Amino acid sequence: MNTLNCTPDTPIVALNSNQRRTLIDLIEVERSHASQWWTMLNEMRCRGELPHWVKEQEVGAAPDHDRWLTDCSHINKALIGRASVRGEASQPMFRCHPELMG
């Protein structure tokens, strides 16, 4: 276990290749939604459209995004064993998981 960020040195779950791909696809779908919302908040911040109670927080600012990317890497490492898994996501993930379509 890494004492700085509490990320295990090996994946915390044993997955076969199909389970691994499904987990990566699901994580990437969720992160895509989070990224879209972050982008909207950032655009609203740039245009001065955020309410005053939000402006005082770091939501939608660059440091917030940097923390999110770091957290994503820690989650990847804990679940999959590697910091980056984006290239392993299925391109046609919605075809593989039609229930994920809105």
PDB file of C-alpha atoms in Angstrom:
ATOM      1  CA  MET A   1       0.000   0.000   0.000  1.00  0.00           C
ATOM      2  CA  ASN A   2       1.277   3.431  -0.927  1.00  0.00           C
ATOM      3  CA  THR A   3       1.293   5.482   2.285  1.00  0.00           C
ATOM      4  CA  LEU A   4       0.983   8.815   0.500  1.00  0.00           C
ATOM      5  CA  ASN A   5      -2.335   8.180  -1.186  1.00  0.00           C
ATOM      6  CA  CYS A   6      -3.517   4.855   0.295  1.00  0.00           C
ATOM      7  CA  THR A   7      -3.624   3.288  -3.175  1.00  0.00           C
ATOM      8  CA  PRO A   8      -2.881  -0.434  -3.100  1.00  0.00           C
ATOM      9  CA  ASP A   9       0.110  -1.633  -5.103  1.00  0.00           C
ATOM     10  CA  THR A  10      -2.003  -4.325  -6.800  1.00  0.00           C
ATOM     11  CA  PRO A  11      -5.663  -4.333  -7.898  1.00  0.00           C
ATOM     12  CA  ILE A  12      -8.113  -4.921  -5.057  1.00  0.00           C
ATOM     13  CA  VAL A  13     -10.273  -7.232  -7.189  1.00  0.00           C
ATOM     14  CA  ALA A  14      -9.374 -10.083  -9.527  1.00  0.00           C
ATOM     15  CA  LEU A  15     -11.131  -9.663 -12.872  1.00  0.00           C
ATOM     16  CA  ASN A  16     -11.147 -11.695 -16.051  1.00  0.00           C
ATOM     17  CA  SER A  17     -10.719  -9.770 -19.318  1.00  0.00           C
ATOM     18  CA  ASN A  18     -14.480  -9.421 -19.955  1.00  0.00           C
ATOM     19  CA  GLN A  19     -15.126  -8.152 -16.430  1.00  0.00           C
ATOM     20  CA  ARG A  20     -12.189  -5.785 -16.729  1.00  0.00           C
ATOM     21  CA  ARG A  21     -13.431  -4.334 -20.029  1.00  0.00           C
ATOM     22  CA  THR A  22     -16.977  -3.948 -18.663  1.00  0.00           C
ATOM     23  CA  LEU A  23     -15.705  -2.187 -15.538  1.00  0.00           C
ATOM     24  CA  ILE A  24     -13.496   0.131 -17.602  1.00  0.00           C
ATOM     25  CA  ASP A  25     -16.394   0.915 -19.954  1.00  0.00           C
ATOM     26  CA  LEU A  26     -18.712   1.737 -17.055  1.00  0.00           C
ATOM     27  CA  ILE A  27     -16.112   3.926 -15.366  1.00  0.00           C
ATOM     28  CA  GLU A  28     -15.429   5.784 -18.623  1.00  0.00           C
ATOM     29  CA  VAL A  29     -19.163   6.403 -19.195  1.00  0.00           C
ATOM     30  CA  GLU A  30     -19.478   7.892 -15.710  1.00  0.00           C
ATOM     31  CA  ARG A  31     -16.324   9.979 -16.162  1.00  0.00           C
ATOM     32  CA  SER A  32     -17.576  11.258 -19.493  1.00  0.00           C
ATOM     33  CA  HIS A  33     -20.696  12.589 -17.754  1.00  0.00           C
ATOM     34  CA  ALA A  34     -18.602  14.125 -14.962  1.00  0.00           C
ATOM     35  CA  SER A  35     -16.315  15.760 -17.520  1.00  0.00           C
ATOM     36  CA  GLN A  36     -19.285  17.273 -19.367  1.00  0.00           C
ATOM     37  CA  TRP A  37     -20.659  18.756 -16.139  1.00  0.00           C
ATOM     38  CA  TRP A  38     -17.222  20.074 -15.165  1.00  0.00           C
ATOM     39  CA  THR A  39     -16.909  21.722 -18.588  1.00  0.00           C
ATOM     40  CA  MET A  40     -20.307  23.386 -18.164  1.00  0.00           C
ATOM     41  CA  LEU A  41     -19.360  24.697 -14.716  1.00  0.00           C
ATOM     42  CA  ASN A  42     -16.045  25.964 -16.051  1.00  0.00           C
ATOM     43  CA  GLU A  43     -17.744  27.760 -18.952  1.00  0.00           C
ATOM     44  CA  MET A  44     -20.263  29.320 -16.565  1.00  0.00           C
ATOM     45  CA  ARG A  45     -17.392  30.418 -14.299  1.00  0.00           C
ATOM     46  CA  CYS A  46     -15.558  32.010 -17.263  1.00  0.00           C
ATOM     47  CA  ARG A  47     -18.719  33.921 -18.268  1.00  0.00           C
ATOM     48  CA  GLY A  48     -19.442  35.015 -14.690  1.00  0.00           C
ATOM     49  CA  GLU A  49     -22.750  33.110 -14.665  1.00  0.00           C
ATOM     50  CA  LEU A  50     -22.256  31.117 -11.454  1.00  0.00           C
ATOM     51  CA  PRO A  51     -24.242  32.098  -8.342  1.00  0.00           C
ATOM     52  CA  HIS A  52     -22.197  33.856  -5.658  1.00  0.00           C
ATOM     53  CA  TRP A  53     -22.248  30.816  -3.335  1.00  0.00           C
ATOM     54  CA  VAL A  54     -20.627  28.699  -6.080  1.00  0.00           C
ATOM     55  CA  LYS A  55     -18.074  31.329  -7.122  1.00  0.00           C
ATOM     56  CA  GLU A  56     -16.498  31.099  -3.670  1.00  0.00           C
ATOM     57  CA  GLN A  57     -15.822  27.380  -4.144  1.00  0.00           C
ATOM     58  CA  GLU A  58     -13.276  25.707  -6.414  1.00  0.00           C
ATOM     59  CA  VAL A  59     -15.908  23.754  -8.357  1.00  0.00           C
ATOM     60  CA  GLY A  60     -15.331  24.150 -12.082  1.00  0.00           C
ATOM     61  CA  ALA A  61     -11.840  25.627 -11.654  1.00  0.00           C
ATOM     62  CA  ALA A  62      -8.543  24.160 -12.871  1.00  0.00           C
ATOM     63  CA  PRO A  63      -7.364  22.919  -9.432  1.00  0.00           C
ATOM     64  CA  ASP A  64     -10.687  21.087  -9.043  1.00  0.00           C
ATOM     65  CA  HIS A  65     -10.154  19.345 -12.390  1.00  0.00           C
ATOM     66  CA  ASP A  66      -6.572  18.448 -11.487  1.00  0.00           C
ATOM     67  CA  ARG A  67      -7.772  16.831  -8.235  1.00  0.00           C
ATOM     68  CA  TRP A  68     -10.411  14.906 -10.167  1.00  0.00           C
ATOM     69  CA  LEU A  69      -7.816  13.560 -12.630  1.00  0.00           C
ATOM     70  CA  THR A  70      -5.591  12.510  -9.725  1.00  0.00           C
ATOM     71  CA  ASP A  71      -8.523  10.760  -8.047  1.00  0.00           C
ATOM     72  CA  CYS A  72      -9.337   8.976 -11.325  1.00  0.00           C
ATOM     73  CA  SER A  73      -5.768   7.665 -11.498  1.00  0.00           C
ATOM     74  CA  HIS A  74      -5.961   6.389  -7.909  1.00  0.00           C
ATOM     75  CA  ILE A  75      -9.257   4.615  -8.615  1.00  0.00           C
ATOM     76  CA  ASN A  76      -7.844   3.046 -11.793  1.00  0.00           C
ATOM     77  CA  LYS A  77      -4.783   1.841  -9.903  1.00  0.00           C
ATOM     78  CA  ALA A  78      -6.886   0.353  -7.097  1.00  0.00           C
ATOM     79  CA  LEU A  79      -9.389  -1.411  -9.367  1.00  0.00           C
ATOM     80  CA  ILE A  80      -7.386  -2.253 -12.485  1.00  0.00           C
ATOM     81  CA  GLY A  81      -3.755  -2.028 -11.376  1.00  0.00           C
ATOM     82  CA  ARG A  82      -2.790   0.802 -13.751  1.00  0.00           C
ATOM     83  CA  ALA A  83      -3.140   4.560 -13.440  1.00  0.00           C
ATOM     84  CA  SER A  84      -4.455   5.006 -16.986  1.00  0.00           C
ATOM     85  CA  VAL A  85      -7.073   2.782 -18.600  1.00  0.00           C
ATOM     86  CA  ARG A  86      -8.658   5.130 -21.145  1.00  0.00           C
ATOM     87  CA  GLY A  87      -7.182   3.270 -24.120  1.00  0.00           C
ATOM     88  CA  GLU A  88      -8.735   0.031 -22.897  1.00  0.00           C
ATOM     89  CA  ALA A  89     -12.330   1.279 -23.090  1.00  0.00           C
ATOM     90  CA  SER A  90     -14.464  -0.242 -25.835  1.00  0.00           C
ATOM     91  CA  GLN A  91     -15.108   2.248 -28.604  1.00  0.00           C
ATOM     92  CA  PRO A  92     -18.665   1.039 -29.231  1.00  0.00           C
ATOM     93  CA  MET A  93     -19.447   0.854 -25.508  1.00  0.00           C
ATOM     94  CA  PHE A  94     -23.071   1.882 -25.982  1.00  0.00           C
ATOM     95  CA  ARG A  95     -23.546  -0.933 -28.479  1.00  0.00           C
ATOM     96  CA  CYS A  96     -22.120  -3.338 -25.921  1.00  0.00           C
ATOM     97  CA  HIS A  97     -24.171  -1.831 -23.080  1.00  0.00           C
ATOM     98  CA  PRO A  98     -27.417  -0.462 -24.630  1.00  0.00           C
ATOM     99  CA  GLU A  99     -28.880   0.002 -21.143  1.00  0.00           C
ATOM    100  CA  LEU A 100     -26.396   2.882 -20.655  1.00  0.00           C
ATOM    101  CA  MET A 101     -27.992   4.956 -23.400  1.00  0.00           C
ATOM    102  CA  GLY A 102     -30.147   7.799 -22.070  1.00  0.00           C
TER     103      GLY A 102
END
